[in-house]
Amino acid sequence: MSEKDMLKKIFIYCALFFGGLTVANAQTVEHTFALGDSTFLLDGKPLQMISGEMHYTRIPREYWRERMKMAKAMGLNTIGTYVFWNAHEPVQGKYDFTGNNDIAEFVRIAKEEGLWVVLRPSPYVCAEWEFGGYPWWLLKDKNMKVRSKDPAFINAYQNYMIEVGKQLAPLQVNHGGNILMVQIENEYGSFSNDKEYLAQNEKIFRQAGFDGLLFTCDGPSQMPAGYLPGFLPAVNGEDDPAKAKALINKYHNGKGPYYIAEWYPGWFDSWGKPHTGSNADEDAKKLDNILSAGISINMYMFHGGTTRDFMNGANMSRTEAYAPQTSSYDYDAPLDEAGNPTPKYYKLRAIIAKHLPAGETLPDVPEKKRRTFGLEVIKVSGVANLFSNLGVPVESEKPKSFEDLDQGYGFVLYRTTLANAISGILKIKELRDYATVYLNGKRISVLDRRLKQDTLQLNNPTANSVLDILVENNGRINYGPYLTDNRQGITDKVTLNGQELLSWKMYQFPFATTTGFKYLPQQNEPELQPALYRGTFSLRTTVDTYLDMKTFGKGFVFVNGHNLGKYWNIGPQQTLYVPAAWLKKGTNEIVIFDRLKGGHTTISTFDHPVLNEVVKE
């Protein structure tokens, strides 16, 4: 052994002993990733990123590697992902990077599969995700302004990013990892133009340990306001190569490299609106043109997955009414919601294969390990009426918002007693977002923020009638000018003929779990009251399947303790995807909450999704 090798070995062992390093860390290979005049440079050599967006939170952890193998087989060399603040800090000061939130493991698996990563912690993500990724508890402070220099917001943001940095900064390419570059903010030009705020983002990211290449991204019309001088300006939504290059040249001293951070071979769905998508042949032509021009690209989405729990967002603008998004985030992407390759997948794969260096070929497309089946009809064995499971209320003179009740998601039942027998106009001012109204236990109205409904005619109440208003957070706004106005529930007041109703009891149903409810055998249920329906089913082997929700009204489903997301009979989504990873051999449990329809006795399944059936309301 040479003297040089001996000294190197001594250094490594000293580092291991005194610094707590692992052998793997000591032997990692650091890379350089830099901006060339026209291309990205990895270790000094040109790299054209062919990237696809996948979100770890929308894919069961058990399937991360499988989905990445599918990405590699389509020809992708990079994965893009947001990092979701509200997933990692559900309660202020308490961080969760475990299970499906283990973003570091997601990145490491990508490295093992030969994929680079473009990281987008932002921390605002949009992404059709609840509150654009911001945690709901920020709204407990009525005066806080997100995406601003508000000290309270910046302090919370800094604390969070320090924790993200602990997880991910060591995985940057300049530290031997596979994270090529990191995005600060996200289409900020769609919201404001405060360059000081943007610069503060950079400082926070550097403080968190992100010492590699940073970039911003905006759509063409957003770039003047959203671009931070000195950084690479990636462009979203522009797939004309000449226009994309000209736009980046304009803001980047007349040179590249050129990166389309979001190219859309699909689109998302909103409740009550037709299913959207794109033409695969046209997408293939656009991709061919982009790659031929030497532009790096990120497909948004390559694989969408599912927005589970209560994490769907909503759009709203000065011209568009409140529009919550569906739980299915299939996105008409090349890889469908359950991870199956679509015809679009193969057409884009053929285009990428054309652009491989001479002598290189793509891996074979892996065969899916599980097939999708419809199961035998599942029978309901018990019903838990919500009004029979109210628990202890919070009492207040005026109704409290979700945030004032220290609740982020789910439902709140607001109850008051009408002392007098007075008919008239009942108005819920600033209803957020969806309410079913009951008088003495009988449903008398449905009010929907989408349809700008907040008023009903109250007829013939008797003295001391009980008025119940069950309010649901249908998804906080994730994009646009109303992002800062996102409190939920009854956020102002309730009036009857202009007179404010007081003395409220509030029963909270966050539905983080469905345990603790008292189930009774199926019997004659009160008319149109909300209830949980429980059933069990037995499996000899686990399979992917889809719940058929067409005969149900509006609610959500838990299977074996996993919240699969929301359903709503207005469509276009009429099924819920059940991943085999969340099923088990033997007995499985299903719990369905329905606030609109009752009397359910069975649940059926399909071997395919139904994502394109809108029902006239």
Coordinates of C-alpha atoms in Angstrom, one line a residue:
M1 CA 0.0 0.0 0.0
S2 CA 1.4 3.4 -1.0
E3 CA 1.9 6.2 1.6
K4 CA -0.9 8.2 -0.1
D5 CA -3.3 5.3 0.1
M6 CA -2.3 4.7 3.8
L7 CA -3.0 8.3 4.6
K8 CA -6.3 8.2 2.9
K9 CA -7.4 5.1 4.8
I10 CA -6.3 6.7 8.1
F11 CA -8.3 9.8 7.2
I12 CA -11.5 7.8 6.5
Y13 CA -11.3 5.8 9.7
C14 CA -10.6 9.0 11.7
A15 CA -13.7 10.6 10.1
L16 CA -15.8 7.5 10.9
F17 CA -14.6 7.5 14.5
F18 CA -14.7 11.2 15.3
G19 CA -17.4 12.5 12.9
G20 CA -19.9 9.6 12.9
L21 CA -19.8 9.1 9.2
T22 CA -20.8 5.9 7.6
V23 CA -18.7 3.9 5.1
A24 CA -21.2 4.7 2.4
N25 CA -20.9 8.4 3.1
A26 CA -17.1 8.2 3.1
Q27 CA -17.1 6.6 -0.3
T28 CA -19.8 8.7 -2.1
V29 CA -18.8 10.4 -5.3
E30 CA -19.4 14.1 -5.5
H31 CA -20.5 15.5 -8.8
T32 CA -20.6 19.0 -10.3
F33 CA -23.8 20.3 -11.9
A34 CA -23.5 23.6 -13.6
L35 CA -25.1 25.9 -16.2
G36 CA -23.6 25.9 -19.7
D37 CA -24.5 28.4 -22.3
S38 CA -27.0 26.1 -23.9
T39 CA -27.1 22.9 -21.8
F40 CA -26.7 21.7 -18.3
L41 CA -23.3 20.4 -17.5
L42 CA -22.9 17.3 -15.3
D43 CA -19.2 16.8 -14.4
G44 CA -18.5 19.1 -17.3
K45 CA -20.4 17.1 -19.9
P46 CA -23.8 18.1 -21.4
L47 CA -26.9 16.6 -19.8
Q48 CA -30.4 16.9 -21.3
M49 CA -32.8 16.2 -18.5
I50 CA -35.8 14.1 -19.6
S51 CA -37.8 14.3 -16.4
G52 CA -41.2 13.2 -15.2
E53 CA -43.1 14.5 -12.1
M54 CA -44.2 12.0 -9.4
H55 CA -45.3 12.9 -5.9
Y56 CA -44.3 10.6 -3.1
T57 CA -47.4 11.6 -1.1
R58 CA -49.7 10.5 -3.9
I59 CA -48.2 7.0 -4.4
P60 CA -48.2 4.3 -1.7
R61 CA -44.6 3.9 -0.5
E62 CA -44.7 0.3 -1.4
Y63 CA -44.9 1.3 -5.1
W64 CA -42.3 4.0 -5.3
R65 CA -39.6 1.8 -6.8
E66 CA -42.1 0.1 -9.2
R67 CA -43.2 3.5 -10.5
M68 CA -39.6 4.6 -10.9
K69 CA -38.7 1.5 -12.9
M70 CA -41.6 2.4 -15.2
A71 CA -40.1 5.9 -15.5
K72 CA -36.7 4.5 -16.4
A73 CA -38.3 2.2 -19.0
M74 CA -40.0 5.1 -20.7
G75 CA -36.7 6.8 -21.1
L76 CA -36.7 9.3 -18.2
N77 CA -33.4 10.1 -16.6
T78 CA -34.8 12.4 -13.9
I79 CA -37.7 12.6 -11.5
G80 CA -39.3 15.9 -10.4
T81 CA -41.2 16.2 -7.1
Y82 CA -42.7 18.8 -4.9
V83 CA -42.2 18.7 -1.1
F84 CA -45.4 19.2 0.8
W85 CA -45.2 21.3 4.0
N86 CA -48.6 20.4 5.3
A87 CA -47.7 16.7 5.1
H88 CA -44.4 17.1 7.0
E89 CA -45.6 19.5 9.7
P90 CA -49.2 18.7 10.4
V91 CA -49.0 20.2 13.8
Q92 CA -46.7 23.3 14.3
G93 CA -43.3 22.2 15.5
K94 CA -44.0 18.5 15.1
Y95 CA -42.3 17.0 11.9
D96 CA -43.1 13.8 10.1
F97 CA -40.7 12.3 7.6
T98 CA -41.8 8.7 8.1
G99 CA -43.8 6.2 6.0
N100 CA -45.3 7.8 3.0
N101 CA -43.7 11.1 4.0
D102 CA -40.2 9.7 3.9
I103 CA -39.0 12.0 1.0
A104 CA -35.4 11.2 1.6
E105 CA -36.0 7.5 1.0
F106 CA -37.9 8.4 -2.1
V107 CA -34.9 10.3 -3.4
R108 CA -32.5 7.5 -2.4
I109 CA -34.6 4.9 -4.3
A110 CA -34.5 7.1 -7.3
K111 CA -30.7 7.0 -7.1
E112 CA -30.7 3.3 -6.8
E113 CA -32.8 3.1 -9.9
G114 CA -30.4 5.4 -11.8
L115 CA -32.5 8.5 -11.8
W116 CA -31.6 12.1 -11.0
V117 CA -34.0 14.3 -9.0
V118 CA -35.1 17.9 -9.4
L119 CA -36.4 19.0 -6.0
R120 CA -39.2 21.5 -5.6
P121 CA -39.6 22.4 -1.8
S122 CA -40.9 25.8 -2.8
P123 CA -42.6 25.7 0.0
Y124 CA -45.7 26.8 -2.0
V125 CA -46.4 24.0 -4.4
C126 CA -49.9 24.7 -5.9
A127 CA -50.2 21.0 -7.2
E128 CA -54.0 20.9 -6.8
W129 CA -53.1 20.2 -3.2
E130 CA -54.8 21.6 -0.1
F131 CA -53.8 25.2 0.5
G132 CA -51.1 24.9 -2.1
G133 CA -49.0 22.8 0.4
Y134 CA -49.2 25.3 3.3
P135 CA -50.2 23.8 6.7
W136 CA -53.7 24.9 7.8
W137 CA -52.4 26.0 11.2
L138 CA -50.9 29.1 9.6
L139 CA -54.5 30.3 9.3
K140 CA -55.0 30.2 13.1
D141 CA -53.4 33.7 13.0
K142 CA -56.1 35.7 11.2
N143 CA -53.6 38.3 10.2
M144 CA -50.9 36.1 8.8
K145 CA -50.1 36.5 5.1
V146 CA -48.5 33.6 3.4
R147 CA -46.1 34.2 0.5
S148 CA -45.0 37.4 2.0
K149 CA -42.4 39.0 4.3
D150 CA -44.8 38.7 7.2
P151 CA -42.4 37.9 10.1
A152 CA -44.7 35.2 11.6
F153 CA -44.9 33.5 8.2
I154 CA -41.2 33.7 7.6
N155 CA -40.3 32.3 11.0
A156 CA -42.6 29.3 10.5
Y157 CA -41.2 28.9 7.0
Q158 CA -37.6 29.0 8.2
N159 CA -38.2 26.5 10.9
Y160 CA -39.7 24.1 8.4
M161 CA -37.0 24.5 5.8
I162 CA -34.3 23.8 8.3
E163 CA -36.0 20.4 8.9
V164 CA -36.3 19.8 5.2
G165 CA -32.6 20.6 4.8
K166 CA -31.7 18.0 7.4
Q167 CA -33.4 15.4 5.3
L168 CA -32.4 16.4 1.8
A169 CA -29.4 18.8 1.7
P170 CA -27.0 15.8 2.1
L171 CA -28.6 14.2 -1.0
Q172 CA -27.6 17.0 -3.4
V173 CA -25.4 16.1 -6.3
N174 CA -22.5 18.2 -5.0
H175 CA -22.5 16.0 -1.8
G176 CA -22.6 12.7 -3.6
G177 CA -26.4 12.4 -4.0
N178 CA -28.7 12.6 -7.0
I179 CA -30.6 15.9 -6.4
L180 CA -29.4 18.0 -9.4
M181 CA -31.1 21.3 -8.5
V182 CA -33.6 22.8 -6.2
Q183 CA -36.5 25.2 -7.0
I184 CA -37.3 28.2 -4.9
E185 CA -40.9 29.4 -4.8
N186 CA -43.3 28.3 -7.5
E187 CA -44.9 30.4 -10.2
Y188 CA -44.6 33.3 -7.9
G189 CA -45.5 35.7 -10.8
S190 CA -49.0 34.4 -10.6
F191 CA -49.4 35.8 -7.1
S192 CA -47.2 38.9 -6.6
N193 CA -44.0 40.6 -7.7
D194 CA -42.0 41.3 -4.4
K195 CA -38.4 40.7 -5.4
E196 CA -37.3 41.2 -1.7
Y197 CA -39.5 38.3 -0.7
L198 CA -38.1 36.1 -3.5
A199 CA -34.5 37.0 -2.4
Q200 CA -35.5 36.1 1.2
N201 CA -36.4 32.6 -0.1
E202 CA -32.9 32.1 -1.4
K203 CA -31.4 33.0 2.0
I204 CA -33.7 30.6 3.7
F205 CA -32.7 27.8 1.3
R206 CA -29.1 28.5 1.7
Q207 CA -29.5 28.5 5.5
A208 CA -31.1 25.1 5.3
G209 CA -28.1 23.7 3.5
F210 CA -29.1 23.8 -0.1
D211 CA -25.8 25.0 -1.5
G212 CA -26.1 23.7 -5.0
L213 CA -27.9 25.1 -8.1
L214 CA -31.2 26.9 -7.4
F215 CA -33.8 28.0 -10.0
T216 CA -37.2 29.7 -10.3
C217 CA -40.1 28.7 -12.6
D218 CA -42.9 30.7 -14.0
G219 CA -45.3 30.7 -17.0
P220 CA -44.6 33.1 -19.8
S221 CA -46.9 35.8 -18.5
Q222 CA -45.7 35.3 -14.9
M223 CA -42.0 35.6 -15.5
P224 CA -41.6 39.4 -15.3
A225 CA -43.0 39.3 -11.8
G226 CA -41.8 35.9 -10.6
Y227 CA -38.2 35.8 -11.9
L228 CA -35.4 36.4 -9.4
P229 CA -32.4 37.9 -11.2
G230 CA -29.2 35.9 -11.1
F231 CA -30.9 32.5 -11.2
L232 CA -31.9 30.1 -14.0
P233 CA -35.4 31.0 -15.2
A234 CA -37.2 27.8 -16.0
V235 CA -40.5 28.2 -18.0
N236 CA -43.8 26.4 -17.4
G237 CA -46.5 25.7 -20.0
E238 CA -44.6 26.8 -23.1
D239 CA -43.9 23.9 -25.4
D240 CA -42.9 25.9 -28.5
P241 CA -39.1 25.4 -28.5
A242 CA -38.3 28.8 -30.1
K243 CA -40.6 30.7 -27.7
A244 CA -39.2 28.8 -24.7
K245 CA -35.7 29.6 -25.7
A246 CA -36.4 33.2 -26.4
L247 CA -38.1 33.7 -23.1
I248 CA -35.2 32.2 -21.1
N249 CA -32.7 34.2 -23.2
K250 CA -34.6 37.4 -22.3
Y251 CA -34.1 36.9 -18.6
H252 CA -30.8 35.0 -18.5
N253 CA -28.4 37.2 -20.3
G254 CA -29.2 35.8 -23.8
K255 CA -28.2 32.2 -23.0
G256 CA -29.5 29.0 -21.5
P257 CA -29.5 26.3 -20.5
Y258 CA -33.1 25.7 -21.5
Y259 CA -35.5 24.0 -19.1
I260 CA -39.3 23.6 -19.4
A261 CA -40.1 22.8 -15.7
E262 CA -43.7 21.9 -16.4
W263 CA -44.9 20.4 -19.7
Y264 CA -48.4 19.2 -19.6
P265 CA -49.2 15.9 -21.3
G266 CA -52.5 15.9 -19.4
W267 CA -54.5 17.9 -16.9
F268 CA -56.4 17.6 -13.6
D269 CA -60.1 17.3 -12.9
S270 CA -62.5 19.3 -10.8
W271 CA -65.8 18.1 -9.3
G272 CA -68.8 18.6 -11.5
K273 CA -66.8 19.4 -14.6
P274 CA -65.9 17.1 -17.6
H275 CA -62.8 14.9 -17.4
T276 CA -59.8 16.5 -19.0
G277 CA -56.8 15.2 -20.8
S278 CA -54.6 15.6 -23.9
N279 CA -54.1 14.0 -27.3
A280 CA -51.3 11.5 -27.2
D281 CA -50.2 11.9 -30.8
E282 CA -50.0 15.7 -30.4
D283 CA -48.0 15.2 -27.2
A284 CA -45.6 12.9 -28.9
K285 CA -45.0 15.5 -31.7
K286 CA -44.4 18.3 -29.1
L287 CA -42.0 16.1 -27.2
D288 CA -40.1 15.3 -30.3
N289 CA -39.7 19.0 -31.2
I290 CA -38.6 19.9 -27.6
L291 CA -35.9 17.1 -27.4
S292 CA -34.7 17.9 -31.0
A293 CA -34.1 21.5 -29.8
G294 CA -31.9 20.3 -27.0
I295 CA -34.2 21.5 -24.3
S296 CA -34.5 19.8 -21.0
I297 CA -38.0 19.0 -19.9
N298 CA -40.2 17.9 -17.0
M299 CA -43.5 16.2 -17.7
Y300 CA -46.2 17.3 -15.3
M301 CA -47.4 14.7 -14.7
F302 CA -45.6 11.5 -15.7
H303 CA -47.6 9.7 -13.0
G304 CA -50.2 11.5 -10.9
G305 CA -51.5 8.9 -8.5
T306 CA -54.2 9.8 -6.0
T307 CA -54.8 12.8 -3.6
R308 CA -55.8 10.9 -0.5
D309 CA -57.0 12.0 2.9
F310 CA -58.5 15.5 2.7
M311 CA -55.6 16.9 0.7
N312 CA -57.3 18.0 -2.5
G313 CA -57.1 21.7 -3.3
A314 CA -59.4 24.1 -5.1
N315 CA -59.1 26.8 -7.7
M316 CA -60.7 30.2 -7.5
S317 CA -60.1 33.5 -9.3
R318 CA -61.9 36.7 -10.0
T319 CA -63.4 35.1 -13.0
E320 CA -63.7 31.4 -11.9
A321 CA -66.0 30.3 -9.1
Y322 CA -64.6 28.1 -6.3
A323 CA -63.7 24.7 -7.9
P324 CA -62.5 21.8 -5.7
Q325 CA -60.4 19.1 -7.4
T326 CA -61.1 15.4 -7.5
S327 CA -59.2 12.8 -5.4
S328 CA -58.1 11.0 -8.6
Y329 CA -55.0 12.7 -9.8
D330 CA -54.8 10.4 -12.8
Y331 CA -54.1 13.6 -14.9
D332 CA -54.4 11.6 -18.1
A333 CA -50.7 11.0 -17.5
P334 CA -48.5 8.4 -19.4
L335 CA -48.7 6.2 -16.3
D336 CA -52.2 6.0 -15.0
E337 CA -53.5 6.3 -11.4
A338 CA -52.8 2.6 -10.6
G339 CA -49.3 2.7 -12.3
N340 CA -50.3 1.1 -15.6
P341 CA -48.7 2.3 -18.8
T342 CA -51.2 3.9 -21.2
P343 CA -51.1 4.2 -25.0
K344 CA -49.6 7.7 -24.3
Y345 CA -46.8 6.1 -22.4
Y346 CA -45.7 4.0 -25.4
K347 CA -45.9 6.9 -27.8
L348 CA -43.8 9.1 -25.7
R349 CA -41.4 6.2 -25.1
A350 CA -40.9 5.8 -28.8
I351 CA -40.0 9.5 -29.2
I352 CA -37.5 9.3 -26.4
A353 CA -35.9 6.2 -27.9
K354 CA -35.3 8.2 -31.1
H355 CA -33.2 10.7 -29.1
L356 CA -30.9 8.2 -27.3
P357 CA -27.2 8.4 -28.0
A358 CA -26.0 5.9 -30.6
G359 CA -25.8 2.3 -29.2
E360 CA -28.1 2.9 -26.3
T361 CA -31.5 1.2 -25.8
L362 CA -34.3 1.6 -23.3
P363 CA -35.0 -1.1 -20.7
D364 CA -37.9 -3.3 -21.3
V365 CA -41.2 -2.1 -19.8
P366 CA -41.6 -4.1 -16.6
E367 CA -44.6 -6.4 -16.3
K368 CA -47.0 -5.3 -13.6
K369 CA -46.7 -7.6 -10.6
R370 CA -50.4 -7.3 -9.7
R371 CA -53.5 -7.4 -11.9
T372 CA -56.6 -5.4 -11.2
F373 CA -59.8 -7.2 -10.3
G374 CA -63.3 -6.5 -9.3
L375 CA -64.1 -8.2 -6.0
E376 CA -67.3 -9.9 -4.8
V377 CA -70.0 -7.6 -3.6
I378 CA -69.2 -6.3 -0.1
K379 CA -72.0 -6.3 2.4
V380 CA -72.6 -3.6 5.0
S381 CA -72.7 -5.0 8.5
G382 CA -73.1 -1.9 10.6
V383 CA -74.2 1.7 10.5
A384 CA -73.0 4.6 12.7
N385 CA -75.4 7.6 12.4
L386 CA -73.5 10.9 12.9
F387 CA -76.2 12.5 15.0
S388 CA -76.0 9.5 17.4
N389 CA -72.2 9.9 17.8
L390 CA -71.8 13.6 18.5
G391 CA -69.6 13.6 21.6
V392 CA -68.9 16.7 23.6
P393 CA -69.4 20.1 21.8
V394 CA -67.5 23.3 22.0
E395 CA -69.9 26.1 23.0
S396 CA -69.7 29.7 21.8
E397 CA -72.0 32.7 21.4
K398 CA -70.9 32.9 17.7
P399 CA -69.9 30.0 15.4
K400 CA -66.2 29.4 15.3
S401 CA -64.2 28.6 12.2
F402 CA -62.3 25.3 11.8
E403 CA -59.1 27.1 12.6
D404 CA -60.5 28.7 15.8
L405 CA -61.6 25.2 16.8
D406 CA -58.0 24.0 16.2
Q407 CA -59.2 21.7 13.4
G408 CA -57.7 21.5 9.9
Y409 CA -59.8 19.1 7.9
G410 CA -63.1 17.1 7.8
F411 CA -66.4 18.3 9.1
V412 CA -68.0 20.4 11.9
L413 CA -71.6 20.2 12.9
Y414 CA -72.9 23.6 14.1
R415 CA -76.1 23.4 16.2
T416 CA -78.3 26.1 17.7
T417 CA -81.9 26.2 19.0
L418 CA -84.5 28.5 17.4
A419 CA -86.4 30.0 20.3
N420 CA -89.2 31.3 18.2
A421 CA -91.3 29.8 15.4
I422 CA -90.3 32.3 12.7
S423 CA -90.0 31.4 9.0
G424 CA -87.8 33.4 6.7
I425 CA -84.4 33.6 4.9
L426 CA -81.6 31.8 6.6
K427 CA -78.2 33.0 5.4
I428 CA -74.7 31.6 6.2
K429 CA -72.3 34.4 5.5
E430 CA -68.9 33.2 4.2
L431 CA -69.7 29.5 4.1
R432 CA -66.6 27.4 3.5
D433 CA -67.3 25.2 1.7
Y434 CA -70.3 22.8 1.6
A435 CA -73.2 22.4 4.0
T436 CA -76.2 20.2 4.6
V437 CA -78.8 21.9 6.8
Y438 CA -81.2 20.1 9.1
L439 CA -84.3 21.1 11.1
N440 CA -85.1 18.8 13.9
G441 CA -83.0 16.1 12.3
K442 CA -84.6 16.3 8.8
R443 CA -82.5 17.6 6.0
I444 CA -84.0 20.7 4.4
S445 CA -81.2 22.0 2.2
V446 CA -77.8 21.6 0.6
L447 CA -75.6 24.7 0.2
D448 CA -72.5 24.6 -2.1
R449 CA -69.9 27.3 -2.4
R450 CA -69.1 26.2 -6.0
L451 CA -72.6 27.3 -6.9
K452 CA -72.4 30.4 -4.7
Q453 CA -75.2 29.1 -2.5
D454 CA -75.4 30.4 1.1
T455 CA -79.1 31.1 1.5
L456 CA -82.3 29.1 2.0
Q457 CA -85.9 29.6 2.8
L458 CA -86.7 28.3 6.3
N459 CA -90.3 27.2 6.5
N460 CA -92.6 26.6 9.5
P461 CA -90.1 25.9 12.3
T462 CA -91.7 25.3 15.7
A463 CA -90.6 27.0 18.9
N464 CA -87.3 25.5 20.2
S465 CA -86.6 23.8 16.9
V466 CA -83.0 22.4 16.5
L467 CA -81.1 23.8 13.6
D468 CA -78.0 21.8 12.5
I469 CA -75.5 22.8 9.8
L470 CA -73.0 20.2 8.8
V471 CA -70.1 22.0 7.2
E472 CA -67.3 20.3 5.2
N473 CA -63.9 21.7 4.2
N474 CA -64.1 20.8 0.5
G475 CA -60.5 21.8 -0.1
R476 CA -58.7 25.0 0.5
I477 CA -57.7 27.2 -2.4
N478 CA -54.3 26.3 -3.8
Y479 CA -53.9 28.8 -6.6
G480 CA -54.6 32.5 -7.3
P481 CA -55.3 35.7 -5.5
Y482 CA -57.5 34.2 -2.8
L483 CA -54.8 32.0 -1.3
T484 CA -54.5 34.1 1.8
D485 CA -58.3 33.9 2.4
N486 CA -58.6 30.3 3.3
R487 CA -60.3 29.8 6.7
Q488 CA -62.9 27.1 6.8
G489 CA -66.3 26.4 8.3
I490 CA -68.8 29.1 9.2
T491 CA -66.3 32.0 9.0
D492 CA -68.6 34.9 9.7
K493 CA -72.2 34.5 11.0
V494 CA -75.6 32.9 10.4
T495 CA -78.7 35.2 10.2
L496 CA -82.5 34.5 10.0
N497 CA -84.3 37.4 8.4
G498 CA -81.2 39.5 8.9
Q499 CA -81.1 38.8 12.7
E500 CA -77.9 37.0 13.8
L501 CA -78.3 33.6 15.4
L502 CA -76.3 33.1 18.6
S503 CA -75.6 30.4 21.2
W504 CA -73.9 27.6 19.2
K505 CA -72.7 24.2 19.9
M506 CA -70.0 22.8 17.6
Y507 CA -69.3 19.1 17.2
Q508 CA -66.0 18.3 15.6
F509 CA -65.4 15.4 13.1
P510 CA -61.8 15.7 11.7
F511 CA -62.0 12.0 10.7
A512 CA -58.3 11.4 11.0
T513 CA -59.6 8.0 11.8
T514 CA -63.0 6.2 11.9
T515 CA -62.5 4.5 15.2
G516 CA -64.6 5.4 18.2
F517 CA -68.0 5.4 16.5
K518 CA -70.8 3.2 17.7
Y519 CA -72.1 0.9 14.9
L520 CA -75.5 -0.7 15.0
P521 CA -77.0 -3.4 12.7
Q522 CA -78.7 -2.1 9.5
Q523 CA -82.2 -0.9 10.3
N524 CA -84.6 1.9 9.4
E525 CA -82.4 5.0 9.3
P526 CA -83.5 8.5 9.9
E527 CA -84.3 10.3 6.6
L528 CA -81.2 11.6 4.8
Q529 CA -79.0 11.8 7.8
P530 CA -75.2 11.4 7.5
A531 CA -73.7 8.1 8.5
L532 CA -70.7 5.7 8.4
Y533 CA -71.2 2.3 6.8
R534 CA -68.9 -0.5 7.8
G535 CA -68.3 -3.8 6.2
T536 CA -65.7 -6.6 6.0
F537 CA -64.5 -8.7 3.1
S538 CA -62.1 -11.6 2.9
L539 CA -59.3 -12.0 0.3
R540 CA -57.1 -15.0 -0.6
T541 CA -54.7 -12.8 -2.4
T542 CA -54.3 -9.0 -2.7
V543 CA -55.2 -7.2 -5.9
D544 CA -55.6 -3.6 -7.1
T545 CA -59.3 -2.8 -7.4
Y546 CA -61.7 0.2 -7.7
L547 CA -64.7 0.9 -5.5
D548 CA -67.8 1.7 -7.5
M549 CA -69.3 4.8 -5.8
K550 CA -72.1 5.6 -8.3
T551 CA -74.9 4.7 -5.9
F552 CA -73.4 6.8 -3.0
G553 CA -73.8 10.5 -2.5
K554 CA -70.8 12.4 -1.1
G555 CA -68.2 11.5 1.4
F556 CA -64.9 9.5 1.8
V557 CA -63.8 5.9 2.3
F558 CA -61.3 4.2 4.6
V559 CA -60.0 0.7 3.9
N560 CA -57.9 -0.9 6.7
G561 CA -57.4 2.4 8.2
H562 CA -56.2 4.2 5.0
N563 CA -58.2 7.1 3.8
L564 CA -58.6 6.5 0.0
G565 CA -59.9 10.0 -0.7
K566 CA -63.3 11.6 -1.5
Y567 CA -66.1 10.7 -3.8
W568 CA -69.0 12.8 -5.0
N569 CA -71.9 11.5 -7.2
I570 CA -71.7 14.6 -9.5
G571 CA -68.5 13.2 -11.0
P572 CA -66.5 13.0 -13.2
Q573 CA -64.8 10.6 -10.9
Q574 CA -67.1 7.7 -10.0
T575 CA -64.6 5.2 -8.6
L576 CA -61.9 5.2 -5.9
Y577 CA -58.6 3.3 -6.5
V578 CA -57.7 0.7 -3.8
P579 CA -54.0 -0.2 -4.0
A580 CA -53.3 -3.9 -3.3
A581 CA -50.5 -2.8 -0.9
W582 CA -53.2 -1.6 1.5
L583 CA -55.2 -4.8 1.4
K584 CA -54.3 -8.1 3.1
K585 CA -55.0 -11.8 3.0
G586 CA -57.9 -12.6 5.2
T587 CA -60.3 -10.1 6.6
N588 CA -60.3 -6.5 5.5
E589 CA -62.4 -3.6 6.7
I590 CA -64.1 -0.9 4.7
V591 CA -65.8 2.2 6.2
I592 CA -67.7 4.6 4.0
F593 CA -69.1 8.0 5.1
D594 CA -72.0 9.4 3.2
R595 CA -73.6 12.7 3.9
L596 CA -76.2 12.8 1.1
K597 CA -77.6 9.3 0.6
G598 CA -78.6 6.6 3.0
G599 CA -79.8 3.0 3.3
H600 CA -76.7 1.5 1.8
T601 CA -76.4 -2.3 2.1
T602 CA -73.6 -3.3 -0.3
I603 CA -70.5 -1.9 -2.0
S604 CA -69.4 -3.1 -5.4
T605 CA -66.0 -2.9 -7.1
F606 CA -64.7 -2.6 -10.7
D607 CA -61.5 -3.8 -12.4
H608 CA -61.1 -0.4 -14.0
P609 CA -61.5 3.3 -13.1
V610 CA -64.5 5.5 -14.1
L611 CA -63.2 9.0 -14.3
N612 CA -65.4 10.6 -17.0
E613 CA -69.0 10.5 -15.9
V614 CA -70.5 13.9 -15.0
V615 CA -74.0 13.7 -13.5
K616 CA -76.3 16.7 -13.9
E617 CA -77.1 18.2 -10.6

